[in-house]
XYZ file of C-alpha atoms in Angstrom:
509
model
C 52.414 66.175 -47.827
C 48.666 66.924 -48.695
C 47.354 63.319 -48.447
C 43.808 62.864 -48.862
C 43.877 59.276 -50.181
C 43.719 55.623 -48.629
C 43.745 51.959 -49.651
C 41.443 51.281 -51.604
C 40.339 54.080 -53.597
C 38.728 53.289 -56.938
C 37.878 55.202 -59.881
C 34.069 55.525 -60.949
C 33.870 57.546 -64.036
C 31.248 60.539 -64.195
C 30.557 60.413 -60.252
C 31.394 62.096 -57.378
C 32.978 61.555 -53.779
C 30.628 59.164 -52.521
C 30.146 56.724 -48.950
C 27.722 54.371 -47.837
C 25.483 55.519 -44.564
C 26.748 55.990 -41.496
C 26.093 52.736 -39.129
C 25.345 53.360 -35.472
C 27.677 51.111 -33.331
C 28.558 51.373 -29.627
C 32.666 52.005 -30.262
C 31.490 55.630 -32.070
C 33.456 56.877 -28.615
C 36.258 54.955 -28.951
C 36.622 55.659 -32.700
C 36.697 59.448 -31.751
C 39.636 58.673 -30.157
C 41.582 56.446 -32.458
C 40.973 59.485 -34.824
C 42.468 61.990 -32.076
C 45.209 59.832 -31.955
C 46.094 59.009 -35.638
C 45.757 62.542 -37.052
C 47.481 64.103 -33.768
C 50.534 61.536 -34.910
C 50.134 62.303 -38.951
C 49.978 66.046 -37.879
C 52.936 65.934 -35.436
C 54.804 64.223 -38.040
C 54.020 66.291 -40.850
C 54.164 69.407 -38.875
C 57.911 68.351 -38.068
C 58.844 68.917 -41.831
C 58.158 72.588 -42.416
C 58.787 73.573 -38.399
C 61.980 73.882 -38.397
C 61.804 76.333 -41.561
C 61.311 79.129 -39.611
C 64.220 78.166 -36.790
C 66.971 77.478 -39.608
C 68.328 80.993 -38.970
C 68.452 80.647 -34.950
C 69.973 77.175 -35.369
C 72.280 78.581 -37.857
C 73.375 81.546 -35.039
C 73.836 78.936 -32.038
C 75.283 75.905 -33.673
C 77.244 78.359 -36.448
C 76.064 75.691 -39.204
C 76.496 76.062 -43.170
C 74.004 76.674 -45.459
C 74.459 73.309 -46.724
C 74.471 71.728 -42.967
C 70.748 73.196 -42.675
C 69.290 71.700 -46.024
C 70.433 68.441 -44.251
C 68.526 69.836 -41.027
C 65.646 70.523 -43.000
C 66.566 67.863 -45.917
C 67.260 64.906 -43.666
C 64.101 64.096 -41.841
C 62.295 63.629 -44.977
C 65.103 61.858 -46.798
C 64.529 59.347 -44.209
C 60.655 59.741 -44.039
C 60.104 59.097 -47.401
C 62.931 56.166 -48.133
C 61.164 54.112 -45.663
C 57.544 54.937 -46.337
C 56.711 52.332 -48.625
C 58.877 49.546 -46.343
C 56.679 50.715 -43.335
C 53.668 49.878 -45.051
C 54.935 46.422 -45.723
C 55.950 45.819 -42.054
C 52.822 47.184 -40.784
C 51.049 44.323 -43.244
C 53.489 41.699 -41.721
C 53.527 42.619 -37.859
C 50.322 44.532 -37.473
C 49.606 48.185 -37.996
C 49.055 48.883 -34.213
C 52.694 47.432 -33.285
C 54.288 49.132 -36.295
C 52.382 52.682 -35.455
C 53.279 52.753 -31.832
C 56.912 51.598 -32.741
C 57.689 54.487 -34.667
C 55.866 56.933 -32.239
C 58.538 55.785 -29.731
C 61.465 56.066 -32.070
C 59.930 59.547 -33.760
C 59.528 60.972 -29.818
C 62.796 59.710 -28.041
C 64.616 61.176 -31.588
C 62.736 64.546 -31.551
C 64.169 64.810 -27.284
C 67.670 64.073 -29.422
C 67.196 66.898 -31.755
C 66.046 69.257 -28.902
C 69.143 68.651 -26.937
C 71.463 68.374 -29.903
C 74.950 69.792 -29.204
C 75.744 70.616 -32.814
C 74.755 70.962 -36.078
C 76.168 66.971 -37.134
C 74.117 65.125 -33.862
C 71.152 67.271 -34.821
C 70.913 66.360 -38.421
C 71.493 62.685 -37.113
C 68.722 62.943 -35.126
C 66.577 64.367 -37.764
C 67.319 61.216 -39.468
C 66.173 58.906 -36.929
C 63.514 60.963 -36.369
C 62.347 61.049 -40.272
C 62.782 56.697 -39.730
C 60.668 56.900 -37.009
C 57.427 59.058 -39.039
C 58.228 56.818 -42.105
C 57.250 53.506 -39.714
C 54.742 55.585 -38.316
C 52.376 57.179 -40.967
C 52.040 54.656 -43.701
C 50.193 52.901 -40.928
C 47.306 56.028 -40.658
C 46.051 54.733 -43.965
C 45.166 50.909 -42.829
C 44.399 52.137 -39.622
C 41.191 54.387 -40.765
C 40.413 51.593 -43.400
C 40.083 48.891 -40.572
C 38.367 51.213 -37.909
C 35.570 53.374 -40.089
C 33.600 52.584 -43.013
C 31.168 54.578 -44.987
C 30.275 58.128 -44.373
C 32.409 58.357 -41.065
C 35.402 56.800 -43.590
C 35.044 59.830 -45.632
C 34.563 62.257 -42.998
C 37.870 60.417 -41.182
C 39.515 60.855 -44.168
C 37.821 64.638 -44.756
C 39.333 65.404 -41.089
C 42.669 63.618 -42.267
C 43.044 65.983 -44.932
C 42.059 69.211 -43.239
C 45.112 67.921 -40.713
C 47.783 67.909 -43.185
C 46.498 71.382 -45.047
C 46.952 72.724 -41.408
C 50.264 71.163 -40.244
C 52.141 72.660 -43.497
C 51.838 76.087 -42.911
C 51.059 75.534 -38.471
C 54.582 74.146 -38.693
C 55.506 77.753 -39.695
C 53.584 79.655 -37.463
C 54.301 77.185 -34.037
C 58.499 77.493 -35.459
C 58.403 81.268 -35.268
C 56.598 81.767 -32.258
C 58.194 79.090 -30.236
C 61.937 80.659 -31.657
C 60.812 83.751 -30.082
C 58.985 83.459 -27.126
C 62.779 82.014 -25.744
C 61.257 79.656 -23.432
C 64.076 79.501 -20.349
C 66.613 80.430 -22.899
C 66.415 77.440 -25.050
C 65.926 79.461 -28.108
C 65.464 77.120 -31.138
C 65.378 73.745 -28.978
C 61.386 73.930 -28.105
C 60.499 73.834 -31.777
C 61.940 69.588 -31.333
C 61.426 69.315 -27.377
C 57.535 70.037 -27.584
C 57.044 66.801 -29.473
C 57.924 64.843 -26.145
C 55.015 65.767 -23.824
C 52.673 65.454 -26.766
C 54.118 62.484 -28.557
C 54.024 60.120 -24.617
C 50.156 61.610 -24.508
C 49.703 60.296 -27.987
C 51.363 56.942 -26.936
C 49.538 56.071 -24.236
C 46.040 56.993 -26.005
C 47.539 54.772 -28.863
C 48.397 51.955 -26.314
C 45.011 51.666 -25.546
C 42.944 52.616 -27.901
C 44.428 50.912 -31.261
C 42.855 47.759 -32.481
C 44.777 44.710 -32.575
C 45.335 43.384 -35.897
C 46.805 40.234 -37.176
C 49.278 40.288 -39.565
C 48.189 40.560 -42.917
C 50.655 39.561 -45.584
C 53.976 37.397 -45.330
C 55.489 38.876 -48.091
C 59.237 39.718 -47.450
C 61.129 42.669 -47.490
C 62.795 43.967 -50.905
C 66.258 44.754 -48.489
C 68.259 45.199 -52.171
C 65.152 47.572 -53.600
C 65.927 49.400 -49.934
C 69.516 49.654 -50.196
C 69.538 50.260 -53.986
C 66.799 53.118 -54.243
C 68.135 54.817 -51.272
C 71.318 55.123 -52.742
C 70.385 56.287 -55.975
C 68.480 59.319 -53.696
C 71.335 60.075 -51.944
C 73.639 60.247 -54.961
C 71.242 62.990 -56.104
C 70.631 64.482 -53.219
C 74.119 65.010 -51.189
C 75.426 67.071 -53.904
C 73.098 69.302 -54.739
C 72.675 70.048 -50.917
C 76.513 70.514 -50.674
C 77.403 71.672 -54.018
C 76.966 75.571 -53.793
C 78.863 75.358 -50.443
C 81.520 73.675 -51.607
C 81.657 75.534 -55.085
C 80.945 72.263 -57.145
C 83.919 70.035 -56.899
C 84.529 67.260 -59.445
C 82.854 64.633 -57.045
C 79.620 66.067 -56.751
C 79.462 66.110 -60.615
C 80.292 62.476 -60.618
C 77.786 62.056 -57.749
C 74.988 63.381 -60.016
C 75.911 61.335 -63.039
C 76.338 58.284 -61.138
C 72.502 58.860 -59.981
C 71.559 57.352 -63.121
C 73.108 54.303 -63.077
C 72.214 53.316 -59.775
C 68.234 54.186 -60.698
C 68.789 51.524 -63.733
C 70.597 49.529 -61.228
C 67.237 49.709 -58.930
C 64.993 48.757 -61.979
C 67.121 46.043 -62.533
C 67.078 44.634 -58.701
C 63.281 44.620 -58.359
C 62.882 42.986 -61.652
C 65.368 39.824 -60.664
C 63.408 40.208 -57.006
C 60.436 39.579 -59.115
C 61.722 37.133 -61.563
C 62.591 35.176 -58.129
C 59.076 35.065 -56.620
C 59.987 37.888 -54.072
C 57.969 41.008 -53.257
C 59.720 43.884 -55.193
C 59.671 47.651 -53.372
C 57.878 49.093 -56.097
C 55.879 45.949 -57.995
C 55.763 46.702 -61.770
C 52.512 46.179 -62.692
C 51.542 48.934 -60.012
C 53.353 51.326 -62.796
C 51.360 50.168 -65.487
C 48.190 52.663 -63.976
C 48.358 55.379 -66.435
C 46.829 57.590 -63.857
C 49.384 56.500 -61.411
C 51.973 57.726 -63.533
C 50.793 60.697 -64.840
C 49.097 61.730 -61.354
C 52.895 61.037 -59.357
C 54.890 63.071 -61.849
C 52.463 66.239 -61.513
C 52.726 65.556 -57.949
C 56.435 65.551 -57.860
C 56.697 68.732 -59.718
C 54.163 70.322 -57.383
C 55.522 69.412 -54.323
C 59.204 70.167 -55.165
C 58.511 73.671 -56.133
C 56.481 74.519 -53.372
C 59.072 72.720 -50.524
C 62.239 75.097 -52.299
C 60.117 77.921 -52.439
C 59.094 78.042 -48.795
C 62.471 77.384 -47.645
C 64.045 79.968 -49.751
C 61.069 82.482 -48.883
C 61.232 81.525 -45.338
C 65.319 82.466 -45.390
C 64.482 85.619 -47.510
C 61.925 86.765 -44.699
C 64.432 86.864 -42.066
C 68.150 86.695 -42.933
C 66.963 88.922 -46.399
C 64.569 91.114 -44.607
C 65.600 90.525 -41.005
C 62.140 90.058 -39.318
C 61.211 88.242 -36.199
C 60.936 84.247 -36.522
C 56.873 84.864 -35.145
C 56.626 87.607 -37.920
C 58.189 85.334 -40.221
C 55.949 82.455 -39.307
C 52.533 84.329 -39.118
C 53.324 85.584 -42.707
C 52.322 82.480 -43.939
C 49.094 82.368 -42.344
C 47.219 83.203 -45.634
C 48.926 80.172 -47.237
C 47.683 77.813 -44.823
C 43.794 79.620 -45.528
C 44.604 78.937 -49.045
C 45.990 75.695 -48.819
C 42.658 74.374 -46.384
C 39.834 76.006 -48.147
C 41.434 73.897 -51.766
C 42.131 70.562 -50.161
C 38.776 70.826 -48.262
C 36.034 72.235 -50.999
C 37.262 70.710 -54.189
C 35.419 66.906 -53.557
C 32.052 70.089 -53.846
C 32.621 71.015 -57.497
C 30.792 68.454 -60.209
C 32.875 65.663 -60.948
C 33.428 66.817 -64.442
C 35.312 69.659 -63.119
C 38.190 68.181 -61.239
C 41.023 67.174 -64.111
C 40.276 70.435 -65.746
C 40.090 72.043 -62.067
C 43.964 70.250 -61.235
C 45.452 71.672 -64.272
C 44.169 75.204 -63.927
C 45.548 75.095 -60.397
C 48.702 74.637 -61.154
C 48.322 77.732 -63.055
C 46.848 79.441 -60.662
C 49.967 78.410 -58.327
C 52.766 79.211 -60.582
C 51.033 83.013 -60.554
C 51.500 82.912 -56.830
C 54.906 82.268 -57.082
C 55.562 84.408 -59.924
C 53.873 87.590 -57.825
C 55.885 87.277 -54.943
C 59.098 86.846 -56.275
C 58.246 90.396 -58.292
C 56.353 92.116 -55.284
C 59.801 91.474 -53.143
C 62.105 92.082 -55.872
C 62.715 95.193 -55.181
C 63.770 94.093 -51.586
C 60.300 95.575 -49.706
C 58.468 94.164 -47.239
C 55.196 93.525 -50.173
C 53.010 94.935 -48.362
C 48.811 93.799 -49.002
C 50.098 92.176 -52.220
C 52.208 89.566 -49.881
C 49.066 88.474 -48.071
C 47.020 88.042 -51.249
C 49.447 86.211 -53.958
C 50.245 83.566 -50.682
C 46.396 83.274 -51.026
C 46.549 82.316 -54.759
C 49.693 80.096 -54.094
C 47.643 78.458 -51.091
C 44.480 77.992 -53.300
C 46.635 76.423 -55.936
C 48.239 74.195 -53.867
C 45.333 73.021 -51.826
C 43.072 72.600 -55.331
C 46.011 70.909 -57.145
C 47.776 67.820 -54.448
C 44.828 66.702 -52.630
C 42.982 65.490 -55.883
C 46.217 64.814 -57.860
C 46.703 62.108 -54.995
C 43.622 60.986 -55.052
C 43.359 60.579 -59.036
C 46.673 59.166 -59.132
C 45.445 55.898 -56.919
C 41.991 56.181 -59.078
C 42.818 53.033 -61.329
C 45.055 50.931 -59.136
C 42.917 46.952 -58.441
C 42.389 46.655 -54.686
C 44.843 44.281 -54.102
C 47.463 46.617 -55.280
C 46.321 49.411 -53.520
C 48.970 49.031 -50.879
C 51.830 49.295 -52.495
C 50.506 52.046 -54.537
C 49.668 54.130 -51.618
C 53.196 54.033 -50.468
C 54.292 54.891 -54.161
C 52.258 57.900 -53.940
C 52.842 58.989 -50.081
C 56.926 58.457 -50.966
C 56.379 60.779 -54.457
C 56.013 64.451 -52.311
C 58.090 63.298 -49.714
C 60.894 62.893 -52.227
C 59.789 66.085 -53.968
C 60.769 67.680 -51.001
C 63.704 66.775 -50.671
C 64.970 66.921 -54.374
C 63.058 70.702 -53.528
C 64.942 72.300 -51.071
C 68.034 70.720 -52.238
C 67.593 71.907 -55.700
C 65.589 74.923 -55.233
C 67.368 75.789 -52.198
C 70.994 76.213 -54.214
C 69.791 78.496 -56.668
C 68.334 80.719 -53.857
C 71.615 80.476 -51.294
C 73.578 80.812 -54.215
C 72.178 83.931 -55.441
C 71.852 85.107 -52.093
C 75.440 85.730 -51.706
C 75.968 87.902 -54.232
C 77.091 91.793 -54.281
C 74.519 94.461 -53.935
C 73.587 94.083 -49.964
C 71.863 91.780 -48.249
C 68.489 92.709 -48.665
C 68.882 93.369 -52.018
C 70.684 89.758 -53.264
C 68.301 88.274 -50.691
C 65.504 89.472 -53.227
C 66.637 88.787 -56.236
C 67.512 85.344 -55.271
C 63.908 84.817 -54.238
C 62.938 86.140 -57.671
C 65.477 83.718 -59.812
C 63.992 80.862 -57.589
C 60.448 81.790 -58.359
C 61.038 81.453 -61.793
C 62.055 77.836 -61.883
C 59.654 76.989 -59.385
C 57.113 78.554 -61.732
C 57.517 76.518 -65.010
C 57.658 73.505 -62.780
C 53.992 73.992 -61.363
C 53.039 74.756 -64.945
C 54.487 71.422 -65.963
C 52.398 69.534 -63.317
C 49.884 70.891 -65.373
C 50.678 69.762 -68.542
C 51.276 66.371 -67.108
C 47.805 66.279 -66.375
C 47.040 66.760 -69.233
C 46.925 63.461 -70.992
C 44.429 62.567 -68.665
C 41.742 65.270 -69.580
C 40.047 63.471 -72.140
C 38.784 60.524 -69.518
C 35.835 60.671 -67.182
C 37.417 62.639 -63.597
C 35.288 61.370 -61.125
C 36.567 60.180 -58.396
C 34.773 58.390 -55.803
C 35.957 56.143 -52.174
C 35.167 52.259 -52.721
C 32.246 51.289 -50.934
C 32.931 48.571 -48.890
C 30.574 45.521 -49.099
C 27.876 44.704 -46.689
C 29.998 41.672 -46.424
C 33.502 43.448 -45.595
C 31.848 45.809 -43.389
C 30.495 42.543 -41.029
C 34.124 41.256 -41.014
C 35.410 44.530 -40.136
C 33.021 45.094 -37.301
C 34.339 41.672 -35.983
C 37.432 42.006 -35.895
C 36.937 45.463 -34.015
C 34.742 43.803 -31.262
């Protein structure tokens, strides 16, 4: 989710966030608006993940879905999103970003019309799939696209603006949900939370049509199609049955689902290494896993991001089916998350660079005592009162001071000409979080949420046996960190050469 990262990022112990100067140059207009349209599409996109949080409840009342058919609602689109993520980056490389980018704009648009016209729960998480395809063609492409367009100082301030778009659209995608759910529009209910993306998504299309540079294909590498079919079968083995389990009370197949997972990861290992023994271009190349700060840097992610996707989807359910409030109460409750979340991903690059491994781990900390607080403020089946407003605060701040530079570290000692397939390593990580989140995460609270005492009351307590798990897994993104606390954490954006930056310059004129 919180990206803050690009191609190309390079790690420059003891120093700071740094960029070259600024260079005058007569596109600075038309720049503007290839940033407009990138981060409208990466916020769109993004905002599409959490969105439909808020609605689950509504959609649950009109199509009379299962608990388990909404974690596929919500669960689906970023199945999708983040199975094709690192494949989009490839085909952007082979057919040019521009072609890729609008490509899956179309396909992310005409699927989010699907989803808003959906008859029933099955076509609509369908069309949350094809949707989630279309984002993972379209995103991976933002990355290249700000690489190839800006370069020094209005690089770091694309990539500031980048990051203050995806702090927003996590928590926006709360507040839009509940306020489009209630305001009813013609008495769509739940439908306008997809249909909006239409209007905005053909604006974005037409801006992208004509403003997008044209850029030759980069790479011939092929596709890994058996590191594609392999991996995503290995997610949905783990996936489908811990989305399905609880409703179905844990028949023997979902069992043998889950221990068949690990097989078919060896079984993935084993696929890109023959892909690479035969000259092909594996998925996930192996010497890209060999970055010590790649691998320490994705596995705090992936605890981070799990814990905090389960957590607002059970809290999101609590507020309203628990507590019964209003889908725009629901969503502006989280408005103090999305402060939190912006003011960490966009004022940690300020502290000294000696500050930001230590800063990472006591973060996660500092998040885990969010979720802690809330799940024993609401306990008792209240509203929380103050204390709500001020522990989503600390969550926020630990979020937004954690992901952003965990991200960023991670891709900190990856060569340039690896930095590619990295990047989609490392956008694919949260995305998968997610999903392995709300699946995971999601059980324990739906679960528990069916138990005796009244709904409130089970409602809370779920919450509260969620919270813990989600807990001790942000205090384990901490201690992953950890290894890497006795090296130099600055982190600083390559440079480019006075060279590159002529080349880039002509191939944008």
């Amino acid at each position: 989710m919180m990206i803050a990262v690009m191609n190309g990022t390079t790690h420059a112990p003891g120093r700071g966030i740094a960029g070259a100067p600024t260079h005058d140059s007569p596109s600075a207009h038309r720049d503007t608006g290839i940033l407009v349209v990138i981060l409208g599409a990466v916020f769109m996109a993004l905002l599409d993940a959490t969105v439909v949080n808020v609605a689950t409840p509504a959609i649950r009342g009109d199509l009379r879905t299962t608990g388990s058919a909404l974690q596929l609602i919500v669960s689906g689109y970023t199945l999708a999103y983040a199975a094709l993520l690192i494949t989009g980056a490839r085909l952007g490389a082979r057919h040019g970003f521009r072609t890729v980018f609008l490509l899956g704009l179309t396909v992310f648009t005409l699927a989010s019309a699907a989803c808003g016209l959906a008859p029933g729960a099955a076509a609509l998480i369908g069309a949350r799939v094809v949707q989630g395809l279309g984002a993972g063609l379209m995103v991976p492409q933002i990355y290249s696209l700000i690489q190839v367009t800006f370069e020094g100082r209005a690089r770091a301030r694309a990539l500031s603006l980048y990051a203050t778009a995806i702090a927003a659209a996590v928590v926006v995608g709360q507040v839009t949900g509940g306020l489009l759910v209630s305001a009813d529009l013609f008495g769509t209910g739940w439908r306008p939370v997809f249909l909006i993306n239409v209007p905005v998504g053909a604006a974005l299309l037409a801006a992208a049509a004509r403003l997008l540079p044209r850029e030759p294909a980069r790479t011939a590498r092929a596709l890994d199609l058996p590191g594609v079919v392999t991996l995503t079968a290995a997610l949905l083995l783990l996936v489908v049955p811990l989305v399905l389990g609880h409703e179905r009370h844990w028949p023997r197949w979902t069992g043998a689902c889950l221990a068949a997972a690990v097989p078919a990861a060896v079984l993935f290992v084993l696929v890109e290494r023959a892909v690479a023994r035969r000259g092909g271009a594996p998925l996930v190349p192996a010497r890209v896993l060999r970055s010590p700060d790649l691998v320490w840097g994705a596995t705090a992610l992936f605890f981070c991001m799990s814990g905090y996707a389960g957590f607002l989807f059970a809290f999101s359910q609590h507020l309203q089916t628990g507590l019964g409030e209003s889908a725009v109460r629901a969503g502006l409750t989280f408005a103090p998350l999305a402060v939190g979340v912006a003011a960490g991903s966009l004022t940690w690059r300020r502290l000294p660079a000696r500050w930001h491994l230590p800063m990472i781990a006591a973060a996660c900390a500092l998040a885990a005592a969010g979720y802690l607080g809330l799940g024993l403020v609401l306990r008792g089946g209240g509203t929380g009162g103050p204390a709500l407003l001020l522990l989503q605060l600390v969550w926020g701040l630990g979020l937004g001071f954690t992901t952003s530079p965990l991200l960023t570290l991670a891709l900190s000692g990856i060569a340039p000409a690896d930095a590619a397939d990295a990047s989609g390593v490392l956008t694919t990580v949260p995305q998968l979080a997610q999903v392995i989140g709300v699946a995971g995460y999601g059980s324990v609270f739906l679960t528990g949420a069916a138990g005796p005492g009244g709904r409130a009351a089970a409602s809370a307590h779920a919450l509260y046996a969620t919270a813990l798990p989600v807990a001790a897994g942000s205090l384990l993104a901490g201690l992953a960190v950890l290894p890497l606390l006795r090296r130099s954490s600055g982190i600083r954006l390559r440079t480019p050469s006075r060279r590159s930056r002529r080349r880039r310059t002509m191939a944008r004129s």
